CSV table of C-alpha atoms and ligand atoms in Angstrom, one decimal:
chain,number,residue,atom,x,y,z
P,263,UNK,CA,4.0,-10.5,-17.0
P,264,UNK,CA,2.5,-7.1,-18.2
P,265,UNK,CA,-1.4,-5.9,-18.5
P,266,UNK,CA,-2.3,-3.8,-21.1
P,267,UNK,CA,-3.8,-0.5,-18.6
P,268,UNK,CA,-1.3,1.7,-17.1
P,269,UNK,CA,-3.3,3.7,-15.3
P,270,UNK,CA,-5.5,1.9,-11.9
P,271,UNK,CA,-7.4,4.2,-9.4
P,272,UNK,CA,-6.2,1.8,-6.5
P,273,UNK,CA,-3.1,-0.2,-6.9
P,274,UNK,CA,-2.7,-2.6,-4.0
P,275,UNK,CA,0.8,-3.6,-3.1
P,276,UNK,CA,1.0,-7.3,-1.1
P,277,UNK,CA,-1.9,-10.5,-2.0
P,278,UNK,CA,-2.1,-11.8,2.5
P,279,UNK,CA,-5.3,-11.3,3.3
P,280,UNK,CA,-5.1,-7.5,4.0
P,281,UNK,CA,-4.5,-6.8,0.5
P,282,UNK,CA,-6.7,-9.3,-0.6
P,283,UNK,CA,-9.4,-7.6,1.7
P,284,UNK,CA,-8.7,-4.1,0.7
P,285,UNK,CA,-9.1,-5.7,-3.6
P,286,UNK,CA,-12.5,-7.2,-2.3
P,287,UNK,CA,-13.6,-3.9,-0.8
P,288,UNK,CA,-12.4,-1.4,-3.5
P,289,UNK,CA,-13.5,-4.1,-6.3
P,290,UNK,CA,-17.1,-3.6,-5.0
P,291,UNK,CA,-16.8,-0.2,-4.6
P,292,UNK,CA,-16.5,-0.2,-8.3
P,293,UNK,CA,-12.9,1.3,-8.3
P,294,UNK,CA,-11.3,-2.1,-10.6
P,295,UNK,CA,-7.9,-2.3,-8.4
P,296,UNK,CA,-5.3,-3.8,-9.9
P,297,UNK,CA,-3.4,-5.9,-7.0
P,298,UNK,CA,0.3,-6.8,-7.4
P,299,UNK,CA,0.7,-10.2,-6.1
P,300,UNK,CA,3.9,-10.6,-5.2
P,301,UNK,CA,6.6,-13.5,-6.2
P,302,UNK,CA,4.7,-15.3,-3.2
P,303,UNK,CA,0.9,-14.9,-3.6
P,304,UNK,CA,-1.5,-15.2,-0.4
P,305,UNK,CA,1.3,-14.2,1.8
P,306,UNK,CA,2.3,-15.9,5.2
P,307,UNK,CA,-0.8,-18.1,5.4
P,308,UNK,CA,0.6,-20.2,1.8
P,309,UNK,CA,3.1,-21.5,4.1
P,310,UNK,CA,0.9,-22.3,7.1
P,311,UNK,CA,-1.0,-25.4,7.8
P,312,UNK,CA,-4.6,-25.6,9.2
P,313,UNK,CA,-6.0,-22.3,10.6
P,314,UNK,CA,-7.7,-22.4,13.9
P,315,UNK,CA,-8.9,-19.3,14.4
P,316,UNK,CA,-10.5,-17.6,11.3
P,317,UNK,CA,-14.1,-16.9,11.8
P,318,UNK,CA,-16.7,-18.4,10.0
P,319,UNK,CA,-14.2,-21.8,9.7
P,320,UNK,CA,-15.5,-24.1,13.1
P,321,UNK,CA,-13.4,-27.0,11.5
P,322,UNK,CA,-10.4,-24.9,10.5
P,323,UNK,CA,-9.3,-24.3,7.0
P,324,UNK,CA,-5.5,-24.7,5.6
P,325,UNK,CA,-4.0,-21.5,5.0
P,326,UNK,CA,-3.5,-22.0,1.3
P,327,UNK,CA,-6.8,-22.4,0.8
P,328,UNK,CA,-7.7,-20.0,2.6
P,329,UNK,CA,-6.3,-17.4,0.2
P,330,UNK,CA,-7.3,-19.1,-2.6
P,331,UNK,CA,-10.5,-18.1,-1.5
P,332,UNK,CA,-10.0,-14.7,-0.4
P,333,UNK,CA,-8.4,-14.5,-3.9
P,334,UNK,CA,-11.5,-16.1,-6.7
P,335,UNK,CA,-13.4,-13.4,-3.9
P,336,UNK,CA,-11.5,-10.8,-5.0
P,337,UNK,CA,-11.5,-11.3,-8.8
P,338,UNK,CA,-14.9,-12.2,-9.2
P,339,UNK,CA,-15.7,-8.6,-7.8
P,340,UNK,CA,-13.4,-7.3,-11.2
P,341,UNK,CA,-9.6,-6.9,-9.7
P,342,UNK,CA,-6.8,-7.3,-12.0
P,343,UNK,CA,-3.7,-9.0,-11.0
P,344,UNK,CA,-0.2,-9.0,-11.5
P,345,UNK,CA,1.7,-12.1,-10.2
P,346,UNK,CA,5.3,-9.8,-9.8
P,347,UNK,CA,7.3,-8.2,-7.3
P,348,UNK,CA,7.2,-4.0,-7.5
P,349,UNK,CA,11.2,-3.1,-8.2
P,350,UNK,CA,10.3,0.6,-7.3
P,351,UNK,CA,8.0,3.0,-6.6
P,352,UNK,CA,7.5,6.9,-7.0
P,353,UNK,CA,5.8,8.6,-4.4
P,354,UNK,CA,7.0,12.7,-4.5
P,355,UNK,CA,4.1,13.3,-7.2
P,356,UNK,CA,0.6,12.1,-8.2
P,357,UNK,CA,-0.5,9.8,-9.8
P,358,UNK,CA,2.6,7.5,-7.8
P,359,UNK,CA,4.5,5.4,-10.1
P,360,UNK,CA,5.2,1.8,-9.5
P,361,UNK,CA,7.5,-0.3,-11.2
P,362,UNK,CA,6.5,-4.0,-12.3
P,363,UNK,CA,9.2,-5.9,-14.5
P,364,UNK,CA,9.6,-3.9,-17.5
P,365,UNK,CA,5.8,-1.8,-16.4
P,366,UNK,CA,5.1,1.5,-15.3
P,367,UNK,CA,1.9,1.9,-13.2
P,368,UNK,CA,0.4,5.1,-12.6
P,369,UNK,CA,-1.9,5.1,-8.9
P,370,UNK,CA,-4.3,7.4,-7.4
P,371,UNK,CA,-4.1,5.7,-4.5
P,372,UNK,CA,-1.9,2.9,-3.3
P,373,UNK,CA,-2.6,0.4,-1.0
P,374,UNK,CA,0.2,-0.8,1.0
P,375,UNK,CA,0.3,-4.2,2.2
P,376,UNK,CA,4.0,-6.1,1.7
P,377,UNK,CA,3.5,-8.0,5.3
P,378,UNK,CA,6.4,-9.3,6.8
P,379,UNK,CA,9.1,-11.9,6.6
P,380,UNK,CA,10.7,-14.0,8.8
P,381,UNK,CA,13.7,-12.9,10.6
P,382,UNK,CA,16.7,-14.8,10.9
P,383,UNK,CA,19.5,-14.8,13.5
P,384,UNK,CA,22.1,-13.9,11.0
P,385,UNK,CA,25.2,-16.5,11.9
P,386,UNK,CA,27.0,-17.4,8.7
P,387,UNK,CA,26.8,-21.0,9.4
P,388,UNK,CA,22.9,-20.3,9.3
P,389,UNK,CA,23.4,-19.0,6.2
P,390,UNK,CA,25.2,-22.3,4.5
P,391,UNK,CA,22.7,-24.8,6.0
P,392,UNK,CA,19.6,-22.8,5.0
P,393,UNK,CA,18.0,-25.5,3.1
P,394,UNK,CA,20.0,-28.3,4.1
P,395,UNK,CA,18.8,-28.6,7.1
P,396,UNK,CA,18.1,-25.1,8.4
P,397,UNK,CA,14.8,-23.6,7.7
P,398,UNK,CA,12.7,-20.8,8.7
P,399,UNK,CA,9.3,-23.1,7.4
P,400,UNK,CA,8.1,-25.8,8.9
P,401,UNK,CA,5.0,-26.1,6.7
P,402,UNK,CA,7.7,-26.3,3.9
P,403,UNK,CA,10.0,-28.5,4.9
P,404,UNK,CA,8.8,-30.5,8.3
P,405,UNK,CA,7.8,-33.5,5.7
P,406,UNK,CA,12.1,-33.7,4.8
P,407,UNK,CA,12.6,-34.9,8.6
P,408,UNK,CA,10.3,-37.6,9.2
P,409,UNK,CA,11.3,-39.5,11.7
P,410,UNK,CA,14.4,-37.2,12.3
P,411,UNK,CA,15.1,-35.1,15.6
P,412,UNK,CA,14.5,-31.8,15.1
P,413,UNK,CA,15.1,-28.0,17.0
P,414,UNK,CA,12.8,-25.2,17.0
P,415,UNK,CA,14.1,-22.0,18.1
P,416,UNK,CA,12.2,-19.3,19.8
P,417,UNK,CA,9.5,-19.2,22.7
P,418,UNK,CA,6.7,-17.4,21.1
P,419,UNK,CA,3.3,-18.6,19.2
P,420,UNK,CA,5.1,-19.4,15.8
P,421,UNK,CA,7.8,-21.9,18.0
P,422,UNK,CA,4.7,-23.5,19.5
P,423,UNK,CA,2.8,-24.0,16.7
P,424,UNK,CA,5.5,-25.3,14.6
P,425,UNK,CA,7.0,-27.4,17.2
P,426,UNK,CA,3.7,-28.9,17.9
P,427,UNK,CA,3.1,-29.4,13.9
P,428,UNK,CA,6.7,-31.0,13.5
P,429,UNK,CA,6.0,-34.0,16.0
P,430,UNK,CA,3.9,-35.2,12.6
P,431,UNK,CA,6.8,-36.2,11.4
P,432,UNK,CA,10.0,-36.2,13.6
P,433,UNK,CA,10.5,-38.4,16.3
P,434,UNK,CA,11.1,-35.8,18.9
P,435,UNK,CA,11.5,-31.6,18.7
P,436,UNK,CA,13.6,-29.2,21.3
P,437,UNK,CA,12.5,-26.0,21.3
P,438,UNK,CA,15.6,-23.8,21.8
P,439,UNK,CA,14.6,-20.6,24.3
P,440,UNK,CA,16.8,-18.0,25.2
P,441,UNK,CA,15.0,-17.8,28.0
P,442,UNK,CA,13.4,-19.0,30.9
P,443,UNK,CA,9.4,-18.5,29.8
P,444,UNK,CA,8.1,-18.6,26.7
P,445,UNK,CA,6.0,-15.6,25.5
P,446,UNK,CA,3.6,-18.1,23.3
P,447,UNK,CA,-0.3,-17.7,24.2
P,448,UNK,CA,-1.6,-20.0,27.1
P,449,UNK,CA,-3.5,-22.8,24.8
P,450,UNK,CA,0.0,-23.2,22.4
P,451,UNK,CA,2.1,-23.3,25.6
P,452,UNK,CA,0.1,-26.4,27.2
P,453,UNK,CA,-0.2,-28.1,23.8
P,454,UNK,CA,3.5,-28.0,24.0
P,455,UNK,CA,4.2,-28.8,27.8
P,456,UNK,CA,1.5,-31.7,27.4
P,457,UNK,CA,3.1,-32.9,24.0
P,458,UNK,CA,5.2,-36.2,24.9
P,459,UNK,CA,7.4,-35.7,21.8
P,460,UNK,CA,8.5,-32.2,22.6
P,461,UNK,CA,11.9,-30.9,24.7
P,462,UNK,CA,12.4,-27.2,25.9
P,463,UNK,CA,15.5,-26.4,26.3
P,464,UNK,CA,15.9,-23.3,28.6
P,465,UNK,CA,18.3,-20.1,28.9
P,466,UNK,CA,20.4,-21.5,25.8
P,467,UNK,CA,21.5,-19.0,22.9
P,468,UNK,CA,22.1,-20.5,19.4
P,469,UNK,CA,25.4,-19.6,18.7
P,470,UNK,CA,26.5,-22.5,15.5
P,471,UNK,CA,24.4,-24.8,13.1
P,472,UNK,CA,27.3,-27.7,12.5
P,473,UNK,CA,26.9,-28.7,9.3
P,474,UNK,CA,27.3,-32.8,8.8
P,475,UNK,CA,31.5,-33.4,7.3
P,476,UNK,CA,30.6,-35.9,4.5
P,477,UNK,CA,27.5,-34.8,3.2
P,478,UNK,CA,25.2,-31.8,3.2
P,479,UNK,CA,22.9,-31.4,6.1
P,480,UNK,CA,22.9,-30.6,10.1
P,481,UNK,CA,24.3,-32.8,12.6
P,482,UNK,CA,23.6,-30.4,15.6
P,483,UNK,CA,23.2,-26.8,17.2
P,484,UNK,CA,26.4,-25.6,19.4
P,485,UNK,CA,24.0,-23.5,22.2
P,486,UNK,CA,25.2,-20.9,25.0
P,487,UNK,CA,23.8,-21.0,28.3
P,488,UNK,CA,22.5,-17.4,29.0
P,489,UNK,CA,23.1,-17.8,32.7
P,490,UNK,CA,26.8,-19.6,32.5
P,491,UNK,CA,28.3,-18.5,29.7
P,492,UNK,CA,28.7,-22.5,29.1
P,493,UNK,CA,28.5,-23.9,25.7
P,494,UNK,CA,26.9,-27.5,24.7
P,495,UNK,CA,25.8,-29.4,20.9
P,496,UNK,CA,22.2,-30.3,20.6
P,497,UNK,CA,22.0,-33.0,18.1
P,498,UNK,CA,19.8,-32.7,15.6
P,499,UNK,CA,19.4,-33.1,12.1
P,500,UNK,CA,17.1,-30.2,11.0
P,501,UNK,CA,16.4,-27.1,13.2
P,502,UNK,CA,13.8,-24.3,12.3
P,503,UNK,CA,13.8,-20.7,13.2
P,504,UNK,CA,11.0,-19.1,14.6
P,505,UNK,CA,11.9,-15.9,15.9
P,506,UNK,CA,9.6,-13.6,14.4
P,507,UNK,CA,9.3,-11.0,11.3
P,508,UNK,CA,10.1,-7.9,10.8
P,509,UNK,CA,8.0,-5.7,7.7
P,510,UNK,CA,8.7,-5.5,3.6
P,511,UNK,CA,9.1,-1.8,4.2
P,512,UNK,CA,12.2,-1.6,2.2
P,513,UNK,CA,10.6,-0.2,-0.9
P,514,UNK,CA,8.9,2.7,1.2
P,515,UNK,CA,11.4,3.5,3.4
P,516,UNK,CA,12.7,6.7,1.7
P,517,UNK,CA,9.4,8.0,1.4
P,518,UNK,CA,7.3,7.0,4.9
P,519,UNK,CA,7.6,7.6,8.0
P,520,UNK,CA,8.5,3.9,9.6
P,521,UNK,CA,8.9,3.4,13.8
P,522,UNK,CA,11.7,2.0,14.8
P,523,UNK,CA,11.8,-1.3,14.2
P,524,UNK,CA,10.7,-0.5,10.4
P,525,UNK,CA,6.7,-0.6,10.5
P,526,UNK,CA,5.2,1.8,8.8
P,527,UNK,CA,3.0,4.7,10.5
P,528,UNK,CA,-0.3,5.4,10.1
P,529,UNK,CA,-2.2,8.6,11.4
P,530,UNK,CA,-4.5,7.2,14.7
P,531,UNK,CA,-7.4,5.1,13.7
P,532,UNK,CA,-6.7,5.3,10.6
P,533,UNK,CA,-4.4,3.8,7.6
P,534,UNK,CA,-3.6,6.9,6.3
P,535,UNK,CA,0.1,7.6,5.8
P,536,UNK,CA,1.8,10.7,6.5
P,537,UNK,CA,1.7,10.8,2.2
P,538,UNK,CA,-1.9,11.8,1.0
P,539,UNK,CA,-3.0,9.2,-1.4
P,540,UNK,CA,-0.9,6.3,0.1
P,541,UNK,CA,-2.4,4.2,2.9
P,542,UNK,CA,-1.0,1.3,4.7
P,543,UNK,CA,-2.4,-2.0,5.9
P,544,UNK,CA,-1.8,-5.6,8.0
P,545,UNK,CA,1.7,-7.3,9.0
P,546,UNK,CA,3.4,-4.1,7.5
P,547,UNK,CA,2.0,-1.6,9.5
P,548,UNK,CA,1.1,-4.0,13.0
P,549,UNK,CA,3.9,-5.1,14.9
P,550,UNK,CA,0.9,-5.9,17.7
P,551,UNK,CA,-1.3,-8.2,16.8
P,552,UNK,CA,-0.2,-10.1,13.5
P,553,UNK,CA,-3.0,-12.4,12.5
P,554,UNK,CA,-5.1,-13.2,9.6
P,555,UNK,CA,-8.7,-11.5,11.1
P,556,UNK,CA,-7.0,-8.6,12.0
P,557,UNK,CA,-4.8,-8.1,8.6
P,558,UNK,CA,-7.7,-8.4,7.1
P,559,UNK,CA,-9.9,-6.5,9.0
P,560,UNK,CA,-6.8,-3.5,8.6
P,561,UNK,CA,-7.2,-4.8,4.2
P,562,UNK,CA,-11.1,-3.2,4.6
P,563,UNK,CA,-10.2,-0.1,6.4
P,564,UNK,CA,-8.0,0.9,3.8
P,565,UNK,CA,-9.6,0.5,1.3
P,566,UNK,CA,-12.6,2.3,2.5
P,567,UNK,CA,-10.0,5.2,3.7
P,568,UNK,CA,-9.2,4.9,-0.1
P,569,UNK,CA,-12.7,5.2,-1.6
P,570,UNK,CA,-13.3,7.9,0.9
P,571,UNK,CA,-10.4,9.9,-0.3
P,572,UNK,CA,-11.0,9.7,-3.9
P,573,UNK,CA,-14.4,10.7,-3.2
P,574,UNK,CA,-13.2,13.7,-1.7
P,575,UNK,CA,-10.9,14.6,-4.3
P,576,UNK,CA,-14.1,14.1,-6.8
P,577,UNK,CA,-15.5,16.8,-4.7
P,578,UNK,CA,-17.9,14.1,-3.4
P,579,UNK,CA,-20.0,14.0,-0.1
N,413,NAP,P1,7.3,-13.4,18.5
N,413,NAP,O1,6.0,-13.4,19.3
N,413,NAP,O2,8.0,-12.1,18.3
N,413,NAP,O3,8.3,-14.4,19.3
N,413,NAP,C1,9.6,-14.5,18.8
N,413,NAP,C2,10.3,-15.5,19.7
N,413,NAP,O4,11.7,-15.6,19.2
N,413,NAP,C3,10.4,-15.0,21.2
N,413,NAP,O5,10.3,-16.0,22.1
N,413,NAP,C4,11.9,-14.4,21.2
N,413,NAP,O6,12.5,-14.5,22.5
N,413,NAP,C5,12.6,-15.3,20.2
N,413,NAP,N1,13.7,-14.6,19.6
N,413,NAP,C6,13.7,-13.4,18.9
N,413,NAP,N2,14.9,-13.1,18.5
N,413,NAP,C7,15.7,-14.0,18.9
N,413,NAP,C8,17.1,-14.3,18.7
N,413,NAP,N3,17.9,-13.4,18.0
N,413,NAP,N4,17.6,-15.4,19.2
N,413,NAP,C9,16.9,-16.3,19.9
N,413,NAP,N5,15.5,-16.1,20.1
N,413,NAP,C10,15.0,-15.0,19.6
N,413,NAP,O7,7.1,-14.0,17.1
N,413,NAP,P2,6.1,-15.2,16.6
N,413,NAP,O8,6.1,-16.3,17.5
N,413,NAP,O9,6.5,-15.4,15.2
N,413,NAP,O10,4.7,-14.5,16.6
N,413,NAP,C11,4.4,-13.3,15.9
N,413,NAP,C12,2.9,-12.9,16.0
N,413,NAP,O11,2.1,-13.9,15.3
N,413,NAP,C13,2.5,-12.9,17.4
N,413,NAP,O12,1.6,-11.9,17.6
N,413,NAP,C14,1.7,-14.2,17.6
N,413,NAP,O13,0.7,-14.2,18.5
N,413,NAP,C15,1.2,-14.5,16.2
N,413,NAP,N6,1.1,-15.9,15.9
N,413,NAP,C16,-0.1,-16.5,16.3
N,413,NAP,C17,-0.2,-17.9,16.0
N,413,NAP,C18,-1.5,-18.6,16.5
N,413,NAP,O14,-2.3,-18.0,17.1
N,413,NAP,N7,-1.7,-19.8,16.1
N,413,NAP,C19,0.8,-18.6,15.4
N,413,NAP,C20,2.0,-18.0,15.1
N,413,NAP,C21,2.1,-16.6,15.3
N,413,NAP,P3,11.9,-13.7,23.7
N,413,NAP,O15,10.7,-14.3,24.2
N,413,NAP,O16,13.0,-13.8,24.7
N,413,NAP,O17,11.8,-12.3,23.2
């Protein structure tokens, strides 16, 4: 898909709702971004179900929605979109150069705001069931095991949530831990503990999906006890990972300065990145706090820190 301008004052990298955010702001701040969407628009919260805790939403809101709205919000304020991945990007001279398809874009300023993806745990047999019967979605693919067992692995707020949404369909869930306590926030834990269809399996390790002989699918997960060493086959015919994210910071990385587990750095209260001209935002730049408000709430401070720049360069007060 190609536009026919070249040349955007802000050029916003990511469509969750930081970058959404930061289009909204900069739109009506009369500087037109142009906002390349990604090959998943609206970011994490397209494949979440109802959202709890966004302001302003007492009855919740599905996440899908959600950014359909942050998105008609965005346009209406004059953002252009491109619905596209960025191949590559330029960032030694200004204006940056980003690379769309068979498109060059020149930026003044660009908005960085990629999020993050969902990590795996990187066993091969992982690899071969992904999709037939191993996922790293619930929201996409809890409806294929209705009435089906089902394991969740991990012990932090995405396991709870997602074990807790899965008992809509399977008939029971066993959250896989590695350890002995999950790290999940109060509230999720007790919906989970107090949740009749839901198992925790403690101190057990992951170690092999088994894949079923005659067909495609899972028959079980072969688990090692942390403590024991001793190994043991939960039966199940789906199992979803939940083990966290880690940032899209893979087109950036030779140009930013990223911490060590690959989040980009910003200068202290601020989304300024050590390049002048490029600022940062949400999942891609928080490895703390991770949720919609604050992503978005990060979008709005970047692209004020944007406006304010350009300003500056304009020889503006
Ligand atoms: P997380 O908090 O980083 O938890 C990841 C979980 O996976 C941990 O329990 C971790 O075990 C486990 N884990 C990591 N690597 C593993 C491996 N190789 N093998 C086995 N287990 C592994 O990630 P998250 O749950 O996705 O949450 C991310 C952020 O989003 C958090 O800030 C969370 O609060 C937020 N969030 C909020 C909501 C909500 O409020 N409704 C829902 C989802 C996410 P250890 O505990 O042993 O480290």
């Amino acid at each position: 898909m190609t536009i026919d301008r070249e040349h955007f004052k802000v050029v916003i990298i990511g469509s969750g709702p930081a970058g959404l955010t930061a289009a909204i702001y900069a739109a009506r701040a009369d500087l037109s971004p142009l906002v390349i969407e990604g090959i998943q628009p609206g970011g994490q919260l397209t494949i979440t179900t109802e959202v709890e805790n966004y302001p302003g939403f007492p009855d919740g809101i599905m996440g899908p929605q959600l950014m359909d709205e942050f998105r008609k919000q965005a346009e209406k304020f004059g953002t252009t979109f491109i619905t596209d991945a960025v191949s590559k990007v330029e960032l030694n001279d200004r204006p940056f150069k980003v690379h769309v398809d068979k498109q060059l874009i020149f930026a003044d300023t660009i908005i960085i705001s990629t999020g993050a993806t969902a990590q795996l745990l990187g066993l091969e047999s992982e690899r071969r069931l992904m999709g037939h019967g191993v996922s790293a979605c619930a929201t996409c693919d809890g409806w294929f095991f209705r009435d089906k067992e089902i394991a969740v692995i991990g012990g932090g707020d995405s396991a709870c949530d997602e074990a807790s949404y899965l008992t809509k369909f399977a008939s029971k869930v066993t959250i896989i831990h590695r350890r002995d306590e999950l790290r999940a926030s109060k509230i999720l834990q007790q919906r989970v503990l107090s949740n009749p269809k839901i198992d925790i399996l403690w101190n057990q390790i992951p170690v092999e999906f088994i894949g079923a002989e005659d067909a495609p699918g899972l028959v079980g997960v072969r688990v090692r006890n942390a403590i024991n060493g001793k190994e043991s086959i939960v039966k199940v015919q789906g199992a979803f990972l939940a083990i966290g994210h880690s940032p899209n910071t893979e087109l950036f990385k030779d140009y930013l300065k990223l911490d060590s587990t690959g989040y980009i750095v910003t200068k202290p209260d601020s989304s300024r990145t050590d390049i002048t001209g490029v600022f940062a935002c949400g999942d891609v730049k928080d490895s703390v706090y991770r949720q919609a408000i604050t992503a978005a709430g990060s979008g709005c401070k970047a692209a004020i820190d944007a406006e304010r720049f350009l300003l500056e360069e304009e020889g503006q007060p």
